[in-house]
PDB file of C-alpha atoms (C1' of nucleotides) in Angstrom:
ATOM      1  CA  MET X   9      34.316  27.280 -41.073  1.00 74.00           C
ATOM      2  CA  ILE X  10      31.211  29.447 -40.816  1.00 84.00           C
ATOM      3  CA  SER X  11      31.781  33.105 -41.443  1.00 92.00           C
ATOM      4  CA  SER X  12      29.821  35.795 -39.679  1.00 96.00           C
ATOM      5  CA  VAL X  13      29.669  39.565 -39.544  1.00 97.00           C
ATOM      6  CA  SER X  14      28.676  41.782 -36.657  1.00 98.00           C
ATOM      7  CA  PHE X  15      27.816  45.456 -36.420  1.00 98.00           C
ATOM      8  CA  ASN X  16      26.633  47.803 -33.725  1.00 98.00           C
ATOM      9  CA  ARG X  17      22.908  47.646 -33.241  1.00 98.00           C
ATOM     10  CA  PRO X  18      21.365  50.924 -34.376  1.00 98.00           C
ATOM     11  CA  LYS X  19      18.965  52.696 -32.050  1.00 95.00           C
ATOM     12  CA  HIS X  20      15.787  51.766 -33.907  1.00 98.00           C
ATOM     13  CA  PHE X  21      16.487  48.226 -34.940  1.00 98.00           C
ATOM     14  CA  ASP X  22      14.640  45.226 -33.551  1.00 98.00           C
ATOM     15  CA  LEU X  23      14.570  41.917 -35.396  1.00 98.00           C
ATOM     16  CA  ASP X  24      11.241  40.939 -33.849  1.00 97.00           C
ATOM     17  CA  LEU X  25       9.570  43.989 -35.334  1.00 97.00           C
ATOM     18  CA  ILE X  26      11.491  43.988 -38.594  1.00 98.00           C
ATOM     19  CA  PHE X  27      10.477  40.428 -39.422  1.00 97.00           C
ATOM     20  CA  ASP X  28       7.085  40.496 -37.776  1.00 91.00           C
ATOM     21  CA  CYS X  29       5.671  43.679 -39.218  1.00 92.00           C
ATOM     22  CA  GLY X  30       4.505  41.927 -42.355  1.00 93.00           C
ATOM     23  CA  GLN X  31       6.972  43.210 -44.918  1.00 97.00           C
ATOM     24  CA  SER X  32       8.902  39.948 -45.228  1.00 97.00           C
ATOM     25  CA  PHE X  33       7.727  36.353 -45.471  1.00 97.00           C
ATOM     26  CA  ARG X  34      10.985  34.414 -45.628  1.00 97.00           C
ATOM     27  CA  PHE X  35      12.488  34.667 -42.150  1.00 96.00           C
ATOM     28  CA  VAL X  36      11.365  32.614 -39.177  1.00 94.00           C
ATOM     29  CA  LYS X  37      12.309  32.829 -35.547  1.00 94.00           C
ATOM     30  CA  SER X  38      14.255  29.856 -34.234  1.00 91.00           C
ATOM     31  CA  SER X  39      14.150  28.429 -30.750  1.00 87.00           C
ATOM     32  CA  ASP X  40      17.273  30.434 -29.930  1.00 91.00           C
ATOM     33  CA  CYS X  41      15.421  33.637 -30.926  1.00 91.00           C
ATOM     34  CA  SER X  42      17.539  34.242 -33.998  1.00 95.00           C
ATOM     35  CA  TYR X  43      15.901  34.728 -37.386  1.00 96.00           C
ATOM     36  CA  SER X  44      16.773  32.289 -40.150  1.00 95.00           C
ATOM     37  CA  GLY X  45      15.951  32.701 -43.788  1.00 96.00           C
ATOM     38  CA  ILE X  46      17.133  33.590 -47.228  1.00 97.00           C
ATOM     39  CA  ALA X  47      17.470  36.757 -49.274  1.00 97.00           C
ATOM     40  CA  TYR X  48      19.418  37.536 -52.428  1.00 98.00           C
ATOM     41  CA  GLY X  49      20.268  33.843 -52.686  1.00 96.00           C
ATOM     42  CA  LYS X  50      22.061  33.789 -49.353  1.00 96.00           C
ATOM     43  CA  ALA X  51      20.886  31.786 -46.375  1.00 95.00           C
ATOM     44  CA  VAL X  52      21.705  33.581 -43.135  1.00 95.00           C
ATOM     45  CA  ASP X  53      20.863  33.734 -39.480  1.00 95.00           C
ATOM     46  CA  PHE X  54      20.364  37.091 -37.750  1.00 97.00           C
ATOM     47  CA  ILE X  55      21.227  37.226 -34.065  1.00 97.00           C
ATOM     48  CA  GLN X  56      20.340  40.199 -31.910  1.00 98.00           C
ATOM     49  CA  GLU X  57      22.041  41.232 -28.703  1.00 98.00           C
ATOM     50  CA  ASP X  58      21.626  44.469 -26.781  1.00 97.00           C
ATOM     51  CA  ASP X  59      24.444  46.265 -28.492  1.00 97.00           C
ATOM     52  CA  LYS X  60      25.140  44.251 -31.605  1.00 97.00           C
ATOM     53  CA  ILE X  61      23.674  42.322 -34.504  1.00 98.00           C
ATOM     54  CA  THR X  62      25.415  39.290 -35.970  1.00 98.00           C
ATOM     55  CA  ILE X  63      24.765  37.830 -39.399  1.00 97.00           C
ATOM     56  CA  VAL X  64      25.825  34.193 -39.397  1.00 95.00           C
ATOM     57  CA  GLY X  65      26.578  32.867 -42.854  1.00 94.00           C
ATOM     58  CA  ALA X  66      27.692  36.220 -44.237  1.00 95.00           C
ATOM     59  CA  ASP X  67      31.193  37.498 -44.956  1.00 95.00           C
ATOM     60  CA  GLU X  68      32.429  41.075 -45.231  1.00 97.00           C
ATOM     61  CA  CYS X  69      31.911  41.041 -48.970  1.00 97.00           C
ATOM     62  CA  ASP X  70      28.247  40.046 -48.708  1.00 97.00           C
ATOM     63  CA  PHE X  71      27.771  42.504 -45.900  1.00 98.00           C
ATOM     64  CA  GLU X  72      28.945  45.353 -48.100  1.00 98.00           C
ATOM     65  CA  SER X  73      27.127  44.266 -51.242  1.00 98.00           C
ATOM     66  CA  ILE X  74      23.902  42.838 -49.813  1.00 98.00           C
ATOM     67  CA  TRP X  75      23.111  43.192 -46.139  1.00 98.00           C
ATOM     68  CA  LYS X  76      23.909  46.872 -45.632  1.00 98.00           C
ATOM     69  CA  SER X  77      21.330  47.694 -48.239  1.00 98.00           C
ATOM     70  CA  TYR X  78      18.897  44.941 -47.242  1.00 98.00           C
ATOM     71  CA  LEU X  79      18.824  46.159 -43.657  1.00 98.00           C
ATOM     72  CA  ALA X  80      18.777  49.804 -44.753  1.00 97.00           C
ATOM     73  CA  LEU X  81      21.808  50.567 -42.597  1.00 98.00           C
ATOM     74  CA  ASP X  82      22.379  53.692 -44.675  1.00 97.00           C
ATOM     75  CA  ILE X  83      19.142  55.183 -43.368  1.00 98.00           C
ATOM     76  CA  ASP X  84      19.137  57.254 -40.195  1.00 98.00           C
ATOM     77  CA  TYR X  85      15.950  56.218 -38.435  1.00 98.00           C
ATOM     78  CA  SER X  86      16.359  58.696 -35.602  1.00 98.00           C
ATOM     79  CA  ALA X  87      16.352  61.450 -38.184  1.00 98.00           C
ATOM     80  CA  LEU X  88      13.304  60.016 -39.949  1.00 98.00           C
ATOM     81  CA  ARG X  89      11.451  59.747 -36.672  1.00 98.00           C
ATOM     82  CA  ASN X  90      12.325  63.316 -35.742  1.00 98.00           C
ATOM     83  CA  GLU X  91      11.054  64.444 -39.101  1.00 98.00           C
ATOM     84  CA  ILE X  92       7.766  62.616 -38.517  1.00 98.00           C
ATOM     85  CA  LEU X  93       7.399  64.133 -35.050  1.00 98.00           C
ATOM     86  CA  SER X  94       8.025  67.634 -36.288  1.00 98.00           C
ATOM     87  CA  SER X  95       5.617  67.145 -39.183  1.00 97.00           C
ATOM     88  CA  ARG X  96       2.827  66.012 -36.864  1.00 97.00           C
ATOM     89  CA  PRO X  97       3.633  67.503 -33.437  1.00 97.00           C
ATOM     90  CA  ASP X  98       0.111  67.077 -32.055  1.00 96.00           C
ATOM     91  CA  ASP X  99      -0.539  63.555 -33.282  1.00 98.00           C
ATOM     92  CA  GLU X 100      -0.723  61.492 -30.095  1.00 97.00           C
ATOM     93  CA  VAL X 101      -1.913  58.360 -31.881  1.00 97.00           C
ATOM     94  CA  LEU X 102       1.085  58.374 -34.161  1.00 98.00           C
ATOM     95  CA  LYS X 103       3.359  59.117 -31.229  1.00 98.00           C
ATOM     96  CA  ASN X 104       2.056  55.983 -29.485  1.00 98.00           C
ATOM     97  CA  ALA X 105       2.353  53.937 -32.651  1.00 98.00           C
ATOM     98  CA  MET X 106       5.950  55.085 -33.068  1.00 98.00           C
ATOM     99  CA  GLU X 107       6.740  54.077 -29.530  1.00 98.00           C
ATOM    100  CA  PHE X 108       5.077  50.697 -30.021  1.00 97.00           C
ATOM    101  CA  GLY X 109       6.917  50.096 -33.284  1.00 97.00           C
ATOM    102  CA  SER X 110      10.162  51.756 -32.283  1.00 97.00           C
ATOM    103  CA  GLY X 111      12.340  48.981 -33.719  1.00 98.00           C
ATOM    104  CA  ILE X 112      10.685  48.807 -37.137  1.00 98.00           C
ATOM    105  CA  ARG X 113      12.929  49.266 -40.135  1.00 98.00           C
ATOM    106  CA  LEU X 114      11.972  49.020 -43.793  1.00 98.00           C
ATOM    107  CA  LEU X 115      14.028  46.409 -45.598  1.00 98.00           C
ATOM    108  CA  ARG X 116      15.157  46.633 -49.198  1.00 98.00           C
ATOM    109  CA  GLN X 117      14.089  43.265 -50.460  1.00 98.00           C
ATOM    110  CA  GLU X 118      14.381  41.555 -53.823  1.00 98.00           C
ATOM    111  CA  LYS X 119      12.089  43.138 -56.372  1.00 98.00           C
ATOM    112  CA  TRP X 120      10.753  40.084 -58.165  1.00 98.00           C
ATOM    113  CA  GLU X 121      10.167  38.051 -55.030  1.00 98.00           C
ATOM    114  CA  THR X 122       8.487  40.994 -53.321  1.00 98.00           C
ATOM    115  CA  LEU X 123       6.231  41.525 -56.318  1.00 98.00           C
ATOM    116  CA  CYS X 124       5.098  37.885 -56.294  1.00 98.00           C
ATOM    117  CA  SER X 125       4.777  37.775 -52.526  1.00 98.00           C
ATOM    118  CA  PHE X 126       2.391  40.704 -52.482  1.00 98.00           C
ATOM    119  CA  ILE X 127       0.407  39.413 -55.445  1.00 98.00           C
ATOM    120  CA  ILE X 128      -0.029  36.282 -53.334  1.00 98.00           C
ATOM    121  CA  SER X 129      -0.933  38.368 -50.293  1.00 98.00           C
ATOM    122  CA  GLN X 130      -4.222  39.589 -51.706  1.00 98.00           C
ATOM    123  CA  ASN X 131      -7.292  38.231 -49.956  1.00 97.00           C
ATOM    124  CA  ASN X 132      -5.004  35.897 -48.060  1.00 97.00           C
ATOM    125  CA  ASN X 133      -3.588  35.489 -44.559  1.00 96.00           C
ATOM    126  CA  ILE X 134      -0.004  35.778 -43.429  1.00 96.00           C
ATOM    127  CA  PRO X 135       0.678  32.123 -42.502  1.00 96.00           C
ATOM    128  CA  ARG X 136      -0.602  31.017 -45.896  1.00 97.00           C
ATOM    129  CA  ILE X 137       1.339  33.695 -47.743  1.00 98.00           C
ATOM    130  CA  ARG X 138       4.463  32.417 -46.050  1.00 98.00           C
ATOM    131  CA  SER X 139       3.757  28.810 -46.877  1.00 98.00           C
ATOM    132  CA  LEU X 140       2.943  29.573 -50.521  1.00 98.00           C
ATOM    133  CA  VAL X 141       6.143  31.586 -51.051  1.00 98.00           C
ATOM    134  CA  GLU X 142       8.042  28.786 -49.346  1.00 98.00           C
ATOM    135  CA  ALA X 143       6.367  26.108 -51.468  1.00 98.00           C
ATOM    136  CA  ILE X 144       7.150  27.892 -54.739  1.00 98.00           C
ATOM    137  CA  SER X 145      10.761  28.353 -53.670  1.00 98.00           C
ATOM    138  CA  ARG X 146      11.186  24.784 -52.511  1.00 97.00           C
ATOM    139  CA  GLU X 147       9.732  23.415 -55.714  1.00 98.00           C
ATOM    140  CA  TYR X 148      11.376  25.664 -58.283  1.00 98.00           C
ATOM    141  CA  GLY X 149      14.045  27.751 -56.566  1.00 98.00           C
ATOM    142  CA  ASP X 150      17.707  26.982 -56.029  1.00 97.00           C
ATOM    143  CA  LYS X 151      18.979  25.528 -52.820  1.00 96.00           C
ATOM    144  CA  ALA X 152      21.324  27.893 -51.057  1.00 94.00           C
ATOM    145  CA  GLU X 153      24.520  26.894 -49.385  1.00 86.00           C
ATOM    146  CA  SER X 154      23.605  26.527 -45.782  1.00 77.00           C
ATOM    147  CA  TYR X 155      25.726  26.897 -42.690  1.00 72.00           C
ATOM    148  CA  SER X 156      23.394  24.890 -40.487  1.00 69.00           C
ATOM    149  CA  VAL X 157      20.571  22.405 -40.461  1.00 67.00           C
ATOM    150  CA  GLY X 158      17.570  23.163 -42.578  1.00 80.00           C
ATOM    151  CA  ASP X 159      17.266  23.890 -46.277  1.00 92.00           C
ATOM    152  CA  PHE X 160      16.807  27.308 -47.767  1.00 96.00           C
ATOM    153  CA  TYR X 161      15.633  27.842 -51.320  1.00 97.00           C
ATOM    154  CA  SER X 162      15.732  31.073 -53.260  1.00 98.00           C
ATOM    155  CA  PHE X 163      12.573  32.307 -54.907  1.00 98.00           C
ATOM    156  CA  PRO X 164      12.635  31.205 -58.569  1.00 98.00           C
ATOM    157  CA  SER X 165      13.446  33.797 -61.216  1.00 98.00           C
ATOM    158  CA  ALA X 166      10.774  35.327 -63.429  1.00 98.00           C
ATOM    159  CA  GLU X 167      12.203  33.323 -66.329  1.00 98.00           C
ATOM    160  CA  LYS X 168      11.781  30.121 -64.365  1.00 98.00           C
ATOM    161  CA  VAL X 169       8.239  30.975 -63.271  1.00 98.00           C
ATOM    162  CA  ALA X 170       7.263  31.913 -66.826  1.00 98.00           C
ATOM    163  CA  GLU X 171       8.705  28.639 -68.046  1.00 97.00           C
ATOM    164  CA  ILE X 172       6.885  26.358 -65.610  1.00 96.00           C
ATOM    165  CA  GLY X 173       3.507  27.669 -66.757  1.00 92.00           C
ATOM    166  CA  ILE X 174       0.067  27.994 -65.238  1.00 96.00           C
ATOM    167  CA  ASP X 175      -0.676  24.311 -64.734  1.00 96.00           C
ATOM    168  CA  LYS X 176       2.312  23.795 -62.466  1.00 97.00           C
ATOM    169  CA  LEU X 177       1.518  27.001 -60.620  1.00 97.00           C
ATOM    170  CA  ARG X 178      -1.988  25.756 -60.039  1.00 97.00           C
ATOM    171  CA  GLU X 179      -0.620  22.593 -58.463  1.00 97.00           C
ATOM    172  CA  LEU X 180       1.006  24.768 -55.826  1.00 97.00           C
ATOM    173  CA  LYS X 181      -2.468  25.904 -54.706  1.00 97.00           C
ATOM    174  CA  VAL X 182      -1.918  29.564 -55.470  1.00 97.00           C
ATOM    175  CA  GLY X 183      -5.567  29.698 -56.485  1.00 98.00           C
ATOM    176  CA  PHE X 184      -7.040  32.602 -58.398  1.00 98.00           C
ATOM    177  CA  ARG X 185      -3.674  34.386 -58.304  1.00 98.00           C
ATOM    178  CA  VAL X 186      -2.160  31.945 -60.793  1.00 98.00           C
ATOM    179  CA  PRO X 187      -2.867  34.069 -63.893  1.00 98.00           C
ATOM    180  CA  TYR X 188      -1.589  37.144 -62.046  1.00 98.00           C
ATOM    181  CA  ILE X 189       1.760  35.547 -61.237  1.00 98.00           C
ATOM    182  CA  HIS X 190       1.989  34.160 -64.716  1.00 98.00           C
ATOM    183  CA  ASP X 191       1.359  37.577 -66.243  1.00 98.00           C
ATOM    184  CA  ALA X 192       4.007  39.124 -64.005  1.00 98.00           C
ATOM    185  CA  ALA X 193       6.510  36.405 -64.889  1.00 98.00           C
ATOM    186  CA  THR X 194       5.839  36.737 -68.608  1.00 98.00           C
ATOM    187  CA  LYS X 195       6.196  40.499 -68.612  1.00 98.00           C
ATOM    188  CA  VAL X 196       9.375  40.479 -66.544  1.00 98.00           C
ATOM    189  CA  ALA X 197      10.987  37.535 -68.337  1.00 98.00           C
ATOM    190  CA  SER X 198      10.290  39.029 -71.768  1.00 98.00           C
ATOM    191  CA  GLY X 199      11.765  42.359 -70.752  1.00 98.00           C
ATOM    192  CA  GLU X 200       8.461  44.151 -71.259  1.00 98.00           C
ATOM    193  CA  ILE X 201       8.919  45.216 -67.653  1.00 98.00           C
ATOM    194  CA  ASP X 202      12.479  45.709 -66.436  1.00 98.00           C
ATOM    195  CA  LEU X 203      12.252  45.697 -62.655  1.00 98.00           C
ATOM    196  CA  ASP X 204      15.664  47.327 -62.263  1.00 98.00           C
ATOM    197  CA  ALA X 205      15.098  49.965 -64.926  1.00 98.00           C
ATOM    198  CA  ILE X 206      11.760  51.116 -63.525  1.00 98.00           C
ATOM    199  CA  GLY X 207      13.591  51.748 -60.262  1.00 98.00           C
ATOM    200  CA  LYS X 208      14.909  54.904 -61.882  1.00 98.00           C
ATOM    201  CA  LEU X 209      11.427  56.284 -62.471  1.00 98.00           C
ATOM    202  CA  PRO X 210       9.679  58.726 -60.166  1.00 98.00           C
ATOM    203  CA  THR X 211       7.305  56.985 -57.791  1.00 98.00           C
ATOM    204  CA  ASP X 212       4.058  57.647 -59.631  1.00 97.00           C
ATOM    205  CA  GLU X 213       5.498  56.196 -62.830  1.00 97.00           C
ATOM    206  CA  LEU X 214       6.999  53.260 -60.940  1.00 98.00           C
ATOM    207  CA  LEU X 215       3.560  52.467 -59.530  1.00 98.00           C
ATOM    208  CA  THR X 216       1.958  52.777 -62.954  1.00 97.00           C
ATOM    209  CA  ALA X 217       4.530  50.406 -64.429  1.00 98.00           C
ATOM    210  CA  LEU X 218       3.900  47.830 -61.710  1.00 98.00           C
ATOM    211  CA  MET X 219       0.147  48.181 -62.079  1.00 98.00           C
ATOM    212  CA  SER X 220       0.345  47.258 -65.753  1.00 98.00           C
ATOM    213  CA  ILE X 221       0.640  43.696 -64.459  1.00 98.00           C
ATOM    214  CA  LYS X 222      -2.668  41.896 -64.125  1.00 98.00           C
ATOM    215  CA  GLY X 223      -3.581  41.475 -60.477  1.00 98.00           C
ATOM    216  CA  VAL X 224      -1.395  44.329 -59.308  1.00 98.00           C
ATOM    217  CA  GLY X 225      -3.422  47.223 -57.995  1.00 98.00           C
ATOM    218  CA  LEU X 226      -2.389  50.307 -56.063  1.00 98.00           C
ATOM    219  CA  LYS X 227      -1.964  48.489 -52.761  1.00 98.00           C
ATOM    220  CA  VAL X 228       0.298  45.717 -54.042  1.00 98.00           C
ATOM    221  CA  ALA X 229       2.279  48.146 -56.188  1.00 98.00           C
ATOM    222  CA  SER X 230       2.766  50.429 -53.186  1.00 98.00           C
ATOM    223  CA  CYS X 231       4.016  47.538 -51.059  1.00 98.00           C
ATOM    224  CA  VAL X 232       6.535  46.572 -53.722  1.00 98.00           C
ATOM    225  CA  ALA X 233       7.667  50.163 -54.116  1.00 98.00           C
ATOM    226  CA  LEU X 234       8.049  50.535 -50.362  1.00 98.00           C
ATOM    227  CA  PHE X 235       9.522  47.148 -49.417  1.00 98.00           C
ATOM    228  CA  ALA X 236      11.743  46.507 -52.442  1.00 98.00           C
ATOM    229  CA  TYR X 237      12.482  49.920 -53.939  1.00 98.00           C
ATOM    230  CA  GLY X 238      12.730  51.792 -50.650  1.00 98.00           C
ATOM    231  CA  ARG X 239      10.198  54.389 -51.734  1.00 98.00           C
ATOM    232  CA  LEU X 240       9.304  55.976 -48.434  1.00 98.00           C
ATOM    233  CA  ASP X 241       6.772  58.239 -50.114  1.00 98.00           C
ATOM    234  CA  CYS X 242       4.521  55.207 -50.680  1.00 98.00           C
ATOM    235  CA  PHE X 243       1.673  54.634 -48.276  1.00 98.00           C
ATOM    236  CA  PRO X 244       0.013  51.262 -48.926  1.00 98.00           C
ATOM    237  CA  ILE X 245      -3.564  51.249 -47.704  1.00 97.00           C
ATOM    238  CA  ASP X 246      -4.777  47.798 -46.719  1.00 96.00           C
ATOM    239  CA  VAL X 247      -7.714  46.864 -44.528  1.00 95.00           C
ATOM    240  CA  TRP X 248      -5.758  47.470 -41.335  1.00 95.00           C
ATOM    241  CA  VAL X 249      -4.512  50.889 -42.306  1.00 96.00           C
ATOM    242  CA  LYS X 250      -7.943  51.792 -43.608  1.00 95.00           C
ATOM    243  CA  ARG X 251      -9.342  50.757 -40.244  1.00 94.00           C
ATOM    244  CA  VAL X 252      -6.842  52.749 -38.197  1.00 95.00           C
ATOM    245  CA  LEU X 253      -7.330  55.814 -40.390  1.00 95.00           C
ATOM    246  CA  GLU X 254     -11.105  55.666 -40.047  1.00 93.00           C
ATOM    247  CA  LYS X 255     -10.827  55.192 -36.313  1.00 94.00           C
ATOM    248  CA  TYR X 256      -8.335  57.911 -35.447  1.00 95.00           C
ATOM    249  CA  TYR X 257      -8.372  60.265 -38.408  1.00 95.00           C
ATOM    250  CA  PRO X 258     -12.016  60.741 -39.351  1.00 92.00           C
ATOM    251  CA  ASP X 259     -11.186  64.017 -41.066  1.00 91.00           C
ATOM    252  CA  GLY X 260      -8.652  62.285 -43.296  1.00 91.00           C
ATOM    253  CA  PHE X 261      -4.937  61.698 -43.198  1.00 95.00           C
ATOM    254  CA  ASP X 262      -2.838  63.443 -45.812  1.00 95.00           C
ATOM    255  CA  HIS X 263       0.157  61.199 -46.310  1.00 96.00           C
ATOM    256  CA  THR X 264       1.339  63.279 -49.273  1.00 95.00           C
ATOM    257  CA  ALA X 265       2.413  65.856 -46.699  1.00 96.00           C
ATOM    258  CA  LEU X 266       5.047  63.317 -45.587  1.00 97.00           C
ATOM    259  CA  PRO X 267       7.115  62.861 -48.761  1.00 96.00           C
ATOM    260  CA  ASN X 268      10.119  61.333 -46.966  1.00 97.00           C
ATOM    261  CA  THR X 269       8.410  59.328 -44.257  1.00 98.00           C
ATOM    262  CA  ALA X 270       4.903  58.271 -45.354  1.00 98.00           C
ATOM    263  CA  GLY X 271       5.854  54.625 -45.788  1.00 98.00           C
ATOM    264  CA  LEU X 272       7.382  54.430 -42.341  1.00 98.00           C
ATOM    265  CA  VAL X 273       4.334  56.103 -40.841  1.00 98.00           C
ATOM    266  CA  GLN X 274       2.211  53.516 -42.614  1.00 98.00           C
ATOM    267  CA  GLN X 275       4.235  50.731 -41.015  1.00 97.00           C
ATOM    268  CA  TYR X 276       3.914  52.248 -37.549  1.00 98.00           C
ATOM    269  CA  LEU X 277       0.150  52.621 -37.936  1.00 97.00           C
ATOM    270  CA  PHE X 278      -0.255  49.176 -39.476  1.00 97.00           C
ATOM    271  CA  TYR X 279       1.802  47.462 -36.819  1.00 97.00           C
ATOM    272  CA  TYR X 280       0.033  49.386 -34.043  1.00 96.00           C
ATOM    273  CA  GLU X 281      -3.431  48.447 -35.253  1.00 94.00           C
ATOM    274  CA  ARG X 282      -2.600  44.905 -36.288  1.00 93.00           C
ATOM    275  CA  PHE X 283      -0.480  43.712 -33.364  1.00 92.00           C
ATOM    276  CA  ARG X 284      -1.439  45.760 -30.340  1.00 89.00           C
ATOM    277  CA  GLN X 285      -2.820  43.219 -27.825  1.00 77.00           C
TER     278      GLN X 285
ATOM    279  C1'  DG W  15     -20.962  24.668 -43.022  1.00 62.82           C
ATOM    280  C1'  DG W  16     -20.260  29.746 -43.642  1.00 62.82           C
ATOM    281  C1'  DG W  17     -16.968  33.355 -42.766  1.00 62.82           C
ATOM    282  C1'  DC W  18     -12.716  35.223 -43.276  1.00 62.82           C
ATOM    283  C1'  DA W  19      -7.908  36.619 -44.829  1.00 62.82           C
ATOM    284  C1'  DG W  20      -2.220  42.744 -46.038  1.00 62.82           C
ATOM    285  C1'  DG W  21      -7.026  43.022 -52.990  1.00 62.82           C
ATOM    286  C1'  DT W  22      -8.227  43.190 -57.693  1.00 62.82           C
ATOM    287  C1'  DC W  23     -11.004  42.346 -61.656  1.00 62.82           C
ATOM    288  C1'  DT W  24     -15.244  42.660 -63.943  1.00 62.82           C
ATOM    289  C1'  DA W  25     -19.743  43.902 -64.831  1.00 62.82           C
ATOM    290  C1'  DA W  26     -23.254  46.816 -63.961  1.00 62.82           C
ATOM    291  C1'  DG W  27     -25.519  51.303 -62.419  1.00 62.82           C
TER     292       DG W  27
ATOM    293  C1'  DC V   9     -16.757  57.185 -61.737  1.00 62.82           C
ATOM    294  C1'  DT V  10     -18.294  54.346 -57.990  1.00 62.82           C
ATOM    295  C1'  DT V  11     -19.564  49.793 -56.289  1.00 62.82           C
ATOM    296  C1'  DA V  12     -21.157  45.103 -55.393  1.00 62.82           C
ATOM    297  C1'  DG V  13     -19.751  40.160 -56.210  1.00 62.82           C
ATOM    298  C1'  DA V  14     -16.695  36.707 -57.225  1.00 62.82           C
ATOM    299  C1'  DC V  15     -12.495  34.576 -56.408  1.00 62.82           C
ATOM    300  C1'  DC V  16      -8.642  29.564 -54.744  1.00 62.82           C
ATOM    301  C1'  DT V  17      -7.553  27.723 -50.511  1.00 62.82           C
ATOM    302  C1'  DG V  18      -7.214  26.426 -45.758  1.00 62.82           C
ATOM    303  C1'  DC V  19      -8.150  27.216 -41.025  1.00 62.82           C
ATOM    304  C1'  DC V  20     -11.548  28.476 -37.619  1.00 62.82           C
TER     305       DC V  20
END
DNA sequence: GGGCAGGTCTAAG
DNA sequence: CTTAGACCTGCC
């Protein structure tokens, strides 16, 4: 008996945008247009209809303890969007980007996996990032109970990654990022960095803590803070955002004036520049 | 074959 | 303090 949970689809909630806007690498669209993948050790299938979302493979307990938070169902996106519009009433570019990315929602993903995923993302492309995260999980993660065909493996813990060592990491073709991942694993496994504890720090200190890991600069740290810690004041600047800022905001774009929404604005601008046409 | 991809490190001015 | 190069790997 497969359990499932449904809830009313919020106004700004579109699986295609949520899983295609580059924040997550573990969910893939099936032929039936649902999204299958794994998070927090649970393999699930998200199904979208006009008025409701169904999570196949989840029960009420998981919904309360995992998926509500993962999907950021506690966040009022209409309110966030209104706040953005009132902060930048004359910004037509942003208005278009918000329309284009209307269904985007920032997930709250697993901290350790997000950290590794974005270390891997540097100087890399999205299909390869996906396949590397998948390969590491398949090789060293735990197989999740699955409701359907296909295997889903959790991303291995920091302890596990520290234990397997750099030679085994190299075999996975992670390339020059091997020492970075190893350093992250060592620091997290030893307790030198406590990923949960640093979640209590103000954002600038959280970023500093993350950047003490070799191979983690401001961009990767900002992505982790935004996609795993839900820090909406973070504004990761990658090549695409840099490009869109130079193109439309030659006089500069002060994201610090958007303390509650900067990260969402970043996603709208990124998605607009990256996926339009 | 050379260029490129959700960056960062290092060495050099 | 700012800035080129280099960097694994795979796909074009």
